[in-house]
Every structure is written in C-alpha cells, then in structure tokens.
Amino acid sequence: MAENGTIENGQPERKIPFVPHPIKNLEVKHTKVFINNEWHASVSGLKFPIYNPATGTKICDVEEADKADVDKAVEAAKAANLRSSPWRKMDVSSRGRLLHKLADLIERDRVVLATMETMDTGKPFLHAFFIDLEGCIKTLRYYAGWSDKIHGKTMPVDDDFVCFTKHEPVGVCGAIIPWNFPLLMFMWKMAPALSCGNTVVIKPAEQTPLTALYMGALVKEAGFPPGVVNIVPGFGPTTGAAIASHMDIDKVAFTGSTEIGKLVKEAAAKSNLKRVTLELGGKNPCIVYADADLDLAVEEAQQGAFFNQGQCCTAASRIFVEEQIYEEFVRRSVEHARKRVVGDPFDPRTSQGPQIDQEQFDKIMELIDSGRREGAKLEYGGSAIEDRGLFIQPTIFSGVKDHMRIAKEEIFGPVQCIFKFKSQEEVIKRANSTQYGLAAAVFTKSMDKALSAASALESGTVWINCYNALHAQAPFGGYKMSGNGRELGEYALAEYTEVKAVTIKLTQKDH
C-alpha cells in the first residue's frame, strides 16, 4: 500500500503507536429516525432488526423510515436551505469550523464508532479503527478546509460588459449509502455537500445503519443547525426510492450496484431531473509485468482482492500476470493466503471476518462453484468455514479464462482470480473488455510500461505499484457502467454546486 502516511488505502500505517481495544457489550443508544436535530419514531411505527454477521445474533431494532419519513426529512432540509436560514446565513469559515468540530468528536468517539462498525459489518476492528475511521476524519478535515475557498471567476466578454461567476449550493442533497463502508461512504457524501453549503437527507444501508445514526448525535453536538443533516434508516425499494424520485431533492448521490444505480438514475430522470452521481460496480484489472517487484505485487494484489472480505467495488478481481512469472506468482499467492486469519473480527490477529449476510454469502459460494465447473483451477480455499456461519475461506483460482463467470461478474467476496498474458497489447485489450471502468493497477519497474498502460486503461483510477491507495485529495469515480461523476478531491465540489454567471452592462467604456 501507499507509504505516505495515509491509511484510507486498505492497510494500517507501518508504525502504530498503540493497539486500541474494542468496547465490550457496547450499548446502542441511537435507533430512531434523525430529522431536524431530533429523534423520531417512524411514521408507520415499523422497526427492523439489525444482526451481527459474525455471530448471527440480533443487535437491536431500528425505526423503519419510508416515504412519509423522507417527506418530513426533505421538508426540514428545505427549511434549513432557505436563504434566510441560520445555515445559509452562516459565514463560510464557520461552516468549516463545524466540520472540524465534527471531526474532533469522531476522534473522541473513535473506539465507540469502530466497535459499532465491526458489530454491524463484521469487518476486523483494527481495520475499522485505523482505516475507516481515519478516512472519515481526513475527509471531514479536507472539506472543512475547502469551505471558504469555493469561488467563481471573472472573465473578459465582448462589448461593454463585465462577467463573473458564483458557485452556489445545489440545495437539498439525497445520499444513499452502501453497507461495505457505511461510515466512510457517509462522509464521502456528506462532507463535500456541507462544505458547499447544501443540506442533506441520508439513507444508510438497511444492513448497517448504526454508525450513521450515531453520527446524528454528533452532528447535533457539533452545533449544526436543525435540518442540515437528516438520517432516514430504511430499505432501498421504499426509503431509497423515495429519495431518488423526490421532487424537492435537487441532487442524489448513490454508491452500490450498477443494477440499482440504473434505477436511481431512472427515478431521478422521471421526477425532477435531479442531478445524479453514481459510484457503482467494478471488475478491476491488476496487471503484473515480469519485471515487477514480485513480493510487492503478490502482497498488494492479494490485499486488493481480499481486503474487507473482498467486499470492495475496487477489488482486484482480475489479476493478469505475465507468463514468465505466472507460476511463481500463483505459488507465492497461495503461500500468502495460507497465512490469513479468518475469524472473530474483534480479535486483533484476524485479517478476515464474515460476509455481510446470507444473500451475499450464497452469491459468492455460487460463483466459486461456477469457477470450478467452468474449468478454473482451484489453488486454495473454495469452501465455507464449517460451523462459522457467514465465513468463507480466502479462495484462489488460476487458469481463469475471460469467458468464465468469475472473470466477468462482480463477486464481492474473498476470491482471487489469476489470469496469464503474453504482451501489453493483449493484456490492455482484455483488461478493457468489460462493462466496468472503476479502477486498475499496474506493477512494473519500467515507467514507460506503467505510463503507457495507465493511459490505455479505461478506468477512473489507475494505481502504479500500489493498490487501494485512496486519498481525500484525489478524485474517485468510474468510466462506463462504473458510474457518473467524481467523489473526493476538488472535483467533488463541482457535484455539489451550481455555477451562476452574473453579467453587468457598463454605462461607460474605458478609454
């Protein structure tokens, strides 16, 4: 992984000053709908259960928001977005201070949030603490710094006119969050939206709403005015659909599957043509040339495939290895996989926890079976771990061919597929032969190879001699059916602002 001190990239820093300990028997206090800085029961009175995927035990019940609750949340967000509101009248530097304050509170409650994220998702606690929470804090602080630096331009125009532009908030922004990185994706959407002066209505995934709801309490404690942030836990076909189709939501951001992304975009078009940003699936190529640092390539490619139980849109799911080093790469990959510890996500030795739920577990196992049936060679794993519920062995296939299902479909599980290639022309063509274009990686000591491959790959992100090196300062998003728009970096600000041109007629021309 990147060695520049960042830890959003799938691996803790090399020098960890201490090992945090999770909170035992953590009590979940926030389970209601958060609207207007207040906690509400759902309009319907319905609740839904939240389960720990590592143990199968119920954690709590959460209020189930639906269209009626979304309407209430949007009403609050609209009121907070009025030009006369405290939020819109607030100094831009004060917006930045509020975002910094929220980051301070996350720092204070970091162990609580990491414990809750592990309970809810099954990801290893140390990953939640050092990767997810660190990424949340850095994202908030990055966009806090942008709050008073968002500005337009002046430009020369013909005749006796002066023209300048202003960047104004879009308005009420909806956000639909996935279950694989619940709190981090919450921040990726909320932080730039608030930095630009918008208000938000956020739907966390129904599997993992707990840290999002906890954030409601911190938002209120930080001092954000009522209605600026609203959180509506519920299900995609009801709550998510209500956000995507709402006539008074001006923009929606969605992270999830390409299939659901299409529905979000369709609903946005059929309602009020609201702006849409989508971060969707990927079938990401990772190209390893014969001149690569082999130990580095093996470690990074496997971490790219297995990180977060393989439940990453950026997963290195197609690893193309040049034929001269293919057999050795496969052998070393199996050696590495044998060292992975699968088990209790609260155990500091654990590197892999359970899959999120039975539906995802069954889908992964079915794709593993298809790999066997279609002729890929199972080098390691391939089975569920007996008596462990949703745990799957890290799995490696060699001899994978481009026509196989495991080569074409997003697996979203701990499965590493290793392909062989002979030439750069061949591997680039194969790497680009997919409907997706989210991320790619290249491992080589030749800068010419690296840059020529990076130019040719049809991906929104290309990593060279690293994997999952994500940073708050760098844009992230996909080509093709991996999505529209960009998150993170300065580029994300354009997704949350409208550009207004102001033209002034001069009464007297300069002489």
PDB file of C-alpha atoms in Angstrom, residues 100-319:
ATOM      1  CA  HIS A 100     -13.639  20.429  12.038  1.00  0.00           C
ATOM      2  CA  LYS A 101     -15.670  20.173  15.251  1.00  0.00           C
ATOM      3  CA  LEU A 102     -17.432  17.093  13.905  1.00  0.00           C
ATOM      4  CA  ALA A 103     -14.047  15.568  13.084  1.00  0.00           C
ATOM      5  CA  ASP A 104     -12.934  16.334  16.661  1.00  0.00           C
ATOM      6  CA  LEU A 105     -15.950  14.481  18.037  1.00  0.00           C
ATOM      7  CA  ILE A 106     -15.246  11.472  15.821  1.00  0.00           C
ATOM      8  CA  GLU A 107     -11.672  11.473  17.144  1.00  0.00           C
ATOM      9  CA  ARG A 108     -13.076  11.485  20.680  1.00  0.00           C
ATOM     10  CA  ASP A 109     -15.527   8.623  19.984  1.00  0.00           C
ATOM     11  CA  ARG A 110     -13.313   6.713  17.567  1.00  0.00           C
ATOM     12  CA  VAL A 111     -13.260   3.490  19.611  1.00  0.00           C
ATOM     13  CA  VAL A 112     -17.036   3.573  20.035  1.00  0.00           C
ATOM     14  CA  LEU A 113     -17.595   4.065  16.305  1.00  0.00           C
ATOM     15  CA  ALA A 114     -15.057   1.389  15.310  1.00  0.00           C
ATOM     16  CA  THR A 115     -16.638  -1.077  17.741  1.00  0.00           C
ATOM     17  CA  MET A 116     -20.089  -0.328  16.344  1.00  0.00           C
ATOM     18  CA  GLU A 117     -18.891  -0.604  12.740  1.00  0.00           C
ATOM     19  CA  THR A 118     -17.398  -4.027  13.474  1.00  0.00           C
ATOM     20  CA  MET A 119     -20.583  -5.215  15.212  1.00  0.00           C
ATOM     21  CA  ASP A 120     -22.644  -4.052  12.261  1.00  0.00           C
ATOM     22  CA  THR A 121     -20.459  -5.122   9.303  1.00  0.00           C
ATOM     23  CA  GLY A 122     -18.197  -7.910  10.614  1.00  0.00           C
ATOM     24  CA  LYS A 123     -15.048  -6.154   9.381  1.00  0.00           C
ATOM     25  CA  PRO A 124     -11.976  -6.518  11.617  1.00  0.00           C
ATOM     26  CA  PHE A 125     -11.992  -3.967  14.433  1.00  0.00           C
ATOM     27  CA  LEU A 126      -8.457  -2.774  13.715  1.00  0.00           C
ATOM     28  CA  HIS A 127      -9.399  -2.170  10.076  1.00  0.00           C
ATOM     29  CA  ALA A 128     -12.451  -0.166  11.188  1.00  0.00           C
ATOM     30  CA  PHE A 129     -10.349   1.876  13.626  1.00  0.00           C
ATOM     31  CA  PHE A 130      -7.244   2.539  11.525  1.00  0.00           C
ATOM     32  CA  ILE A 131      -8.746   2.627   8.031  1.00  0.00           C
ATOM     33  CA  ASP A 132     -12.433   3.525   8.034  1.00  0.00           C
ATOM     34  CA  LEU A 133     -12.378   5.983  10.938  1.00  0.00           C
ATOM     35  CA  GLU A 134      -9.116   7.577   9.819  1.00  0.00           C
ATOM     36  CA  GLY A 135     -10.599   8.055   6.363  1.00  0.00           C
ATOM     37  CA  CYS A 136     -13.706   9.686   7.868  1.00  0.00           C
ATOM     38  CA  ILE A 137     -11.642  12.149   9.876  1.00  0.00           C
ATOM     39  CA  LYS A 138      -9.354  13.045   6.973  1.00  0.00           C
ATOM     40  CA  THR A 139     -12.288  13.518   4.599  1.00  0.00           C
ATOM     41  CA  LEU A 140     -14.064  15.863   7.011  1.00  0.00           C
ATOM     42  CA  ARG A 141     -10.940  17.916   7.662  1.00  0.00           C
ATOM     43  CA  TYR A 142     -10.130  18.119   3.949  1.00  0.00           C
ATOM     44  CA  TYR A 143     -13.562  19.530   3.083  1.00  0.00           C
ATOM     45  CA  ALA A 144     -13.577  21.754   6.167  1.00  0.00           C
ATOM     46  CA  GLY A 145     -10.578  23.446   4.563  1.00  0.00           C
ATOM     47  CA  TRP A 146     -12.478  23.978   1.313  1.00  0.00           C
ATOM     48  CA  SER A 147     -15.447  25.775   2.887  1.00  0.00           C
ATOM     49  CA  ASP A 148     -14.005  29.281   2.422  1.00  0.00           C
ATOM     50  CA  LYS A 149     -12.166  28.572  -0.829  1.00  0.00           C
ATOM     51  CA  ILE A 150     -15.057  27.781  -3.173  1.00  0.00           C
ATOM     52  CA  HIS A 151     -15.254  30.680  -5.597  1.00  0.00           C
ATOM     53  CA  GLY A 152     -16.006  31.642  -9.160  1.00  0.00           C
ATOM     54  CA  LYS A 153     -14.068  33.531 -11.806  1.00  0.00           C
ATOM     55  CA  THR A 154     -14.147  36.784 -13.701  1.00  0.00           C
ATOM     56  CA  MET A 155     -13.792  36.593 -17.457  1.00  0.00           C
ATOM     57  CA  PRO A 156     -13.482  39.019 -20.364  1.00  0.00           C
ATOM     58  CA  VAL A 157     -16.569  39.217 -22.572  1.00  0.00           C
ATOM     59  CA  ASP A 158     -17.416  41.144 -25.717  1.00  0.00           C
ATOM     60  CA  ASP A 159     -18.713  44.701 -25.789  1.00  0.00           C
ATOM     61  CA  ASP A 160     -19.317  46.850 -22.711  1.00  0.00           C
ATOM     62  CA  PHE A 161     -19.926  44.115 -20.153  1.00  0.00           C
ATOM     63  CA  VAL A 162     -18.281  42.597 -17.084  1.00  0.00           C
ATOM     64  CA  CYS A 163     -18.988  38.945 -16.277  1.00  0.00           C
ATOM     65  CA  PHE A 164     -18.241  36.869 -13.200  1.00  0.00           C
ATOM     66  CA  THR A 165     -19.403  33.518 -11.858  1.00  0.00           C
ATOM     67  CA  LYS A 166     -20.596  32.393  -8.453  1.00  0.00           C
ATOM     68  CA  HIS A 167     -20.633  28.813  -7.140  1.00  0.00           C
ATOM     69  CA  GLU A 168     -23.815  28.301  -5.140  1.00  0.00           C
ATOM     70  CA  PRO A 169     -25.179  25.272  -3.246  1.00  0.00           C
ATOM     71  CA  VAL A 170     -27.286  22.841  -5.268  1.00  0.00           C
ATOM     72  CA  GLY A 171     -29.855  22.682  -2.451  1.00  0.00           C
ATOM     73  CA  VAL A 172     -31.219  19.550  -0.796  1.00  0.00           C
ATOM     74  CA  CYS A 173     -28.955  16.567  -1.495  1.00  0.00           C
ATOM     75  CA  GLY A 174     -30.004  12.956  -1.049  1.00  0.00           C
ATOM     76  CA  ALA A 175     -27.404  10.296  -0.306  1.00  0.00           C
ATOM     77  CA  ILE A 176     -27.865   6.521  -0.418  1.00  0.00           C
ATOM     78  CA  ILE A 177     -25.055   4.708   1.404  1.00  0.00           C
ATOM     79  CA  PRO A 178     -23.763   1.122   0.904  1.00  0.00           C
ATOM     80  CA  TRP A 179     -23.160  -1.494   3.594  1.00  0.00           C
ATOM     81  CA  ASN A 180     -19.478  -2.269   2.920  1.00  0.00           C
ATOM     82  CA  PHE A 181     -18.020   1.028   4.223  1.00  0.00           C
ATOM     83  CA  PRO A 182     -21.017   2.580   5.981  1.00  0.00           C
ATOM     84  CA  LEU A 183     -19.434   5.483   7.842  1.00  0.00           C
ATOM     85  CA  LEU A 184     -16.674   6.232   5.332  1.00  0.00           C
ATOM     86  CA  MET A 185     -19.160   6.484   2.435  1.00  0.00           C
ATOM     87  CA  PHE A 186     -21.399   8.623   4.669  1.00  0.00           C
ATOM     88  CA  MET A 187     -18.511  11.101   4.959  1.00  0.00           C
ATOM     89  CA  TRP A 188     -17.559  10.935   1.278  1.00  0.00           C
ATOM     90  CA  LYS A 189     -21.040  12.319   0.509  1.00  0.00           C
ATOM     91  CA  MET A 190     -21.902  14.483   3.486  1.00  0.00           C
ATOM     92  CA  ALA A 191     -18.573  16.328   3.839  1.00  0.00           C
ATOM     93  CA  PRO A 192     -18.410  17.933   0.347  1.00  0.00           C
ATOM     94  CA  ALA A 193     -22.163  18.592   0.383  1.00  0.00           C
ATOM     95  CA  LEU A 194     -21.948  20.559   3.650  1.00  0.00           C
ATOM     96  CA  SER A 195     -18.700  22.240   2.679  1.00  0.00           C
ATOM     97  CA  CYS A 196     -20.552  23.743  -0.301  1.00  0.00           C
ATOM     98  CA  GLY A 197     -23.462  24.862   1.870  1.00  0.00           C
ATOM     99  CA  ASN A 198     -26.076  22.222   0.987  1.00  0.00           C
ATOM    100  CA  THR A 199     -28.395  20.298   3.290  1.00  0.00           C
ATOM    101  CA  VAL A 200     -28.629  16.508   3.212  1.00  0.00           C
ATOM    102  CA  VAL A 201     -31.036  13.603   3.619  1.00  0.00           C
ATOM    103  CA  ILE A 202     -29.063  10.395   4.073  1.00  0.00           C
ATOM    104  CA  LYS A 203     -30.267   6.801   3.872  1.00  0.00           C
ATOM    105  CA  PRO A 204     -27.790   4.300   5.362  1.00  0.00           C
ATOM    106  CA  ALA A 205     -27.905   0.691   4.158  1.00  0.00           C
ATOM    107  CA  GLU A 206     -30.531  -1.387   5.945  1.00  0.00           C
ATOM    108  CA  GLN A 207     -27.866  -3.902   6.979  1.00  0.00           C
ATOM    109  CA  THR A 208     -25.585  -1.309   8.603  1.00  0.00           C
ATOM    110  CA  PRO A 209     -27.333   1.853   9.879  1.00  0.00           C
ATOM    111  CA  LEU A 210     -25.851   2.092  13.378  1.00  0.00           C
ATOM    112  CA  THR A 211     -22.813   4.333  12.869  1.00  0.00           C
ATOM    113  CA  ALA A 212     -24.814   6.658  10.613  1.00  0.00           C
ATOM    114  CA  LEU A 213     -27.403   7.121  13.360  1.00  0.00           C
ATOM    115  CA  TYR A 214     -24.664   7.715  15.929  1.00  0.00           C
ATOM    116  CA  MET A 215     -23.416  10.476  13.629  1.00  0.00           C
ATOM    117  CA  GLY A 216     -26.767  12.202  14.078  1.00  0.00           C
ATOM    118  CA  ALA A 217     -25.960  12.698  17.748  1.00  0.00           C
ATOM    119  CA  LEU A 218     -22.515  14.065  16.900  1.00  0.00           C
ATOM    120  CA  VAL A 219     -23.903  16.402  14.236  1.00  0.00           C
ATOM    121  CA  LYS A 220     -26.220  17.900  16.841  1.00  0.00           C
ATOM    122  CA  GLU A 221     -23.450  18.108  19.451  1.00  0.00           C
ATOM    123  CA  ALA A 222     -21.119  19.816  16.950  1.00  0.00           C
ATOM    124  CA  GLY A 223     -23.646  22.626  16.573  1.00  0.00           C
ATOM    125  CA  PHE A 224     -25.031  22.168  13.056  1.00  0.00           C
ATOM    126  CA  PRO A 225     -28.391  23.961  12.747  1.00  0.00           C
ATOM    127  CA  PRO A 226     -31.550  21.812  12.685  1.00  0.00           C
ATOM    128  CA  GLY A 227     -32.405  20.317   9.296  1.00  0.00           C
ATOM    129  CA  VAL A 228     -28.909  20.491   7.830  1.00  0.00           C
ATOM    130  CA  VAL A 229     -28.332  16.745   8.285  1.00  0.00           C
ATOM    131  CA  ASN A 230     -31.213  14.261   8.329  1.00  0.00           C
ATOM    132  CA  ILE A 231     -30.814  10.476   8.551  1.00  0.00           C
ATOM    133  CA  VAL A 232     -33.568   8.063   7.468  1.00  0.00           C
ATOM    134  CA  PRO A 233     -32.819   4.351   8.014  1.00  0.00           C
ATOM    135  CA  GLY A 234     -34.877   2.075   5.808  1.00  0.00           C
ATOM    136  CA  PHE A 235     -34.949  -0.155   2.754  1.00  0.00           C
ATOM    137  CA  GLY A 236     -33.995   0.556  -0.839  1.00  0.00           C
ATOM    138  CA  PRO A 237     -37.366  -0.076  -2.545  1.00  0.00           C
ATOM    139  CA  THR A 238     -39.116   2.296  -0.109  1.00  0.00           C
ATOM    140  CA  THR A 239     -36.782   4.840   1.516  1.00  0.00           C
ATOM    141  CA  GLY A 240     -34.130   4.825  -1.219  1.00  0.00           C
ATOM    142  CA  ALA A 241     -36.741   5.022  -3.969  1.00  0.00           C
ATOM    143  CA  ALA A 242     -38.442   7.935  -2.198  1.00  0.00           C
ATOM    144  CA  ILE A 243     -35.161   9.870  -2.153  1.00  0.00           C
ATOM    145  CA  ALA A 244     -34.342   9.123  -5.796  1.00  0.00           C
ATOM    146  CA  SER A 245     -37.801  10.190  -7.008  1.00  0.00           C
ATOM    147  CA  HIS A 246     -38.482  13.089  -4.639  1.00  0.00           C
ATOM    148  CA  MET A 247     -39.487  16.288  -6.389  1.00  0.00           C
ATOM    149  CA  ASP A 248     -37.850  18.500  -3.766  1.00  0.00           C
ATOM    150  CA  ILE A 249     -34.460  16.786  -3.657  1.00  0.00           C
ATOM    151  CA  ASP A 250     -32.108  18.592  -6.008  1.00  0.00           C
ATOM    152  CA  LYS A 251     -29.291  16.053  -6.228  1.00  0.00           C
ATOM    153  CA  VAL A 252     -28.798  12.401  -5.271  1.00  0.00           C
ATOM    154  CA  ALA A 253     -25.538  10.521  -4.710  1.00  0.00           C
ATOM    155  CA  PHE A 254     -25.572   6.724  -4.671  1.00  0.00           C
ATOM    156  CA  THR A 255     -22.925   4.103  -4.027  1.00  0.00           C
ATOM    157  CA  GLY A 256     -23.876   0.486  -4.734  1.00  0.00           C
ATOM    158  CA  SER A 257     -24.528  -1.946  -7.535  1.00  0.00           C
ATOM    159  CA  THR A 258     -24.815  -0.970 -11.187  1.00  0.00           C
ATOM    160  CA  GLU A 259     -28.262  -2.571 -11.291  1.00  0.00           C
ATOM    161  CA  ILE A 260     -29.624  -0.287  -8.549  1.00  0.00           C
ATOM    162  CA  GLY A 261     -27.674   2.679  -9.917  1.00  0.00           C
ATOM    163  CA  LYS A 262     -29.716   2.413 -13.107  1.00  0.00           C
ATOM    164  CA  LEU A 263     -32.935   2.545 -11.081  1.00  0.00           C
ATOM    165  CA  VAL A 264     -31.729   5.614  -9.187  1.00  0.00           C
ATOM    166  CA  LYS A 265     -30.871   7.422 -12.409  1.00  0.00           C
ATOM    167  CA  GLU A 266     -34.205   6.438 -13.976  1.00  0.00           C
ATOM    168  CA  ALA A 267     -36.136   7.689 -10.937  1.00  0.00           C
ATOM    169  CA  ALA A 268     -34.182  10.968 -10.971  1.00  0.00           C
ATOM    170  CA  ALA A 269     -34.975  11.469 -14.651  1.00  0.00           C
ATOM    171  CA  LYS A 270     -38.674  10.655 -14.282  1.00  0.00           C
ATOM    172  CA  SER A 271     -39.124  13.000 -11.328  1.00  0.00           C
ATOM    173  CA  ASN A 272     -37.422  16.405 -11.441  1.00  0.00           C
ATOM    174  CA  LEU A 273     -34.278  15.645 -13.464  1.00  0.00           C
ATOM    175  CA  LYS A 274     -32.265  15.974 -10.271  1.00  0.00           C
ATOM    176  CA  ARG A 275     -28.505  15.823 -10.581  1.00  0.00           C
ATOM    177  CA  VAL A 276     -27.079  12.307 -10.042  1.00  0.00           C
ATOM    178  CA  THR A 277     -23.662  10.984  -9.080  1.00  0.00           C
ATOM    179  CA  LEU A 278     -23.141   7.230  -9.058  1.00  0.00           C
ATOM    180  CA  GLU A 279     -20.259   5.131  -7.755  1.00  0.00           C
ATOM    181  CA  LEU A 280     -21.074   1.619  -8.903  1.00  0.00           C
ATOM    182  CA  GLY A 281     -19.520  -1.773  -9.517  1.00  0.00           C
ATOM    183  CA  GLY A 282     -16.128  -2.768 -10.818  1.00  0.00           C
ATOM    184  CA  LYS A 283     -14.299  -5.744 -12.298  1.00  0.00           C
ATOM    185  CA  ASN A 284     -10.910  -4.233 -11.808  1.00  0.00           C
ATOM    186  CA  PRO A 285      -7.798  -5.404 -13.717  1.00  0.00           C
ATOM    187  CA  CYS A 286      -4.464  -5.645 -11.928  1.00  0.00           C
ATOM    188  CA  ILE A 287      -1.568  -6.137 -14.379  1.00  0.00           C
ATOM    189  CA  VAL A 288       1.699  -7.647 -13.138  1.00  0.00           C
ATOM    190  CA  TYR A 289       4.608  -7.466 -15.585  1.00  0.00           C
ATOM    191  CA  ALA A 290       7.559  -9.844 -15.432  1.00  0.00           C
ATOM    192  CA  ASP A 291       9.897  -7.057 -14.289  1.00  0.00           C
ATOM    193  CA  ALA A 292       7.743  -6.154 -11.267  1.00  0.00           C
ATOM    194  CA  ASP A 293       8.887  -6.416  -7.668  1.00  0.00           C
ATOM    195  CA  LEU A 294       7.265  -9.821  -7.221  1.00  0.00           C
ATOM    196  CA  ASP A 295       6.922  -9.782  -3.439  1.00  0.00           C
ATOM    197  CA  LEU A 296       5.295  -6.353  -3.576  1.00  0.00           C
ATOM    198  CA  ALA A 297       2.964  -7.349  -6.410  1.00  0.00           C
ATOM    199  CA  VAL A 298       1.860 -10.559  -4.668  1.00  0.00           C
ATOM    200  CA  GLU A 299       1.166  -8.750  -1.396  1.00  0.00           C
ATOM    201  CA  GLU A 300      -0.632  -5.766  -2.909  1.00  0.00           C
ATOM    202  CA  ALA A 301      -2.688  -7.752  -5.433  1.00  0.00           C
ATOM    203  CA  GLN A 302      -3.864 -10.164  -2.766  1.00  0.00           C
ATOM    204  CA  GLN A 303      -4.686  -7.380  -0.332  1.00  0.00           C
ATOM    205  CA  GLY A 304      -6.584  -5.763  -3.183  1.00  0.00           C
ATOM    206  CA  ALA A 305      -8.591  -8.944  -3.714  1.00  0.00           C
ATOM    207  CA  PHE A 306      -9.262  -9.887  -0.076  1.00  0.00           C
ATOM    208  CA  PHE A 307      -9.470  -6.569   1.785  1.00  0.00           C
ATOM    209  CA  ASN A 308     -12.788  -6.064   3.610  1.00  0.00           C
ATOM    210  CA  GLN A 309     -13.668  -9.730   2.953  1.00  0.00           C
ATOM    211  CA  GLY A 310     -13.492  -8.929  -0.774  1.00  0.00           C
ATOM    212  CA  GLN A 311     -16.488  -6.618  -0.371  1.00  0.00           C
ATOM    213  CA  CYS A 312     -14.983  -3.672  -2.250  1.00  0.00           C
ATOM    214  CA  CYS A 313     -16.038  -2.049  -5.509  1.00  0.00           C
ATOM    215  CA  THR A 314     -12.287  -1.585  -6.114  1.00  0.00           C
ATOM    216  CA  ALA A 315     -11.413  -5.257  -5.508  1.00  0.00           C
ATOM    217  CA  ALA A 316      -8.540  -6.615  -7.617  1.00  0.00           C
ATOM    218  CA  SER A 317     -10.805  -9.226  -9.121  1.00  0.00           C
ATOM    219  CA  ARG A 318      -8.885  -9.826 -12.377  1.00  0.00           C
ATOM    220  CA  ILE A 319      -5.149 -10.246 -11.836  1.00  0.00           C
TER     221      ILE A 319
END
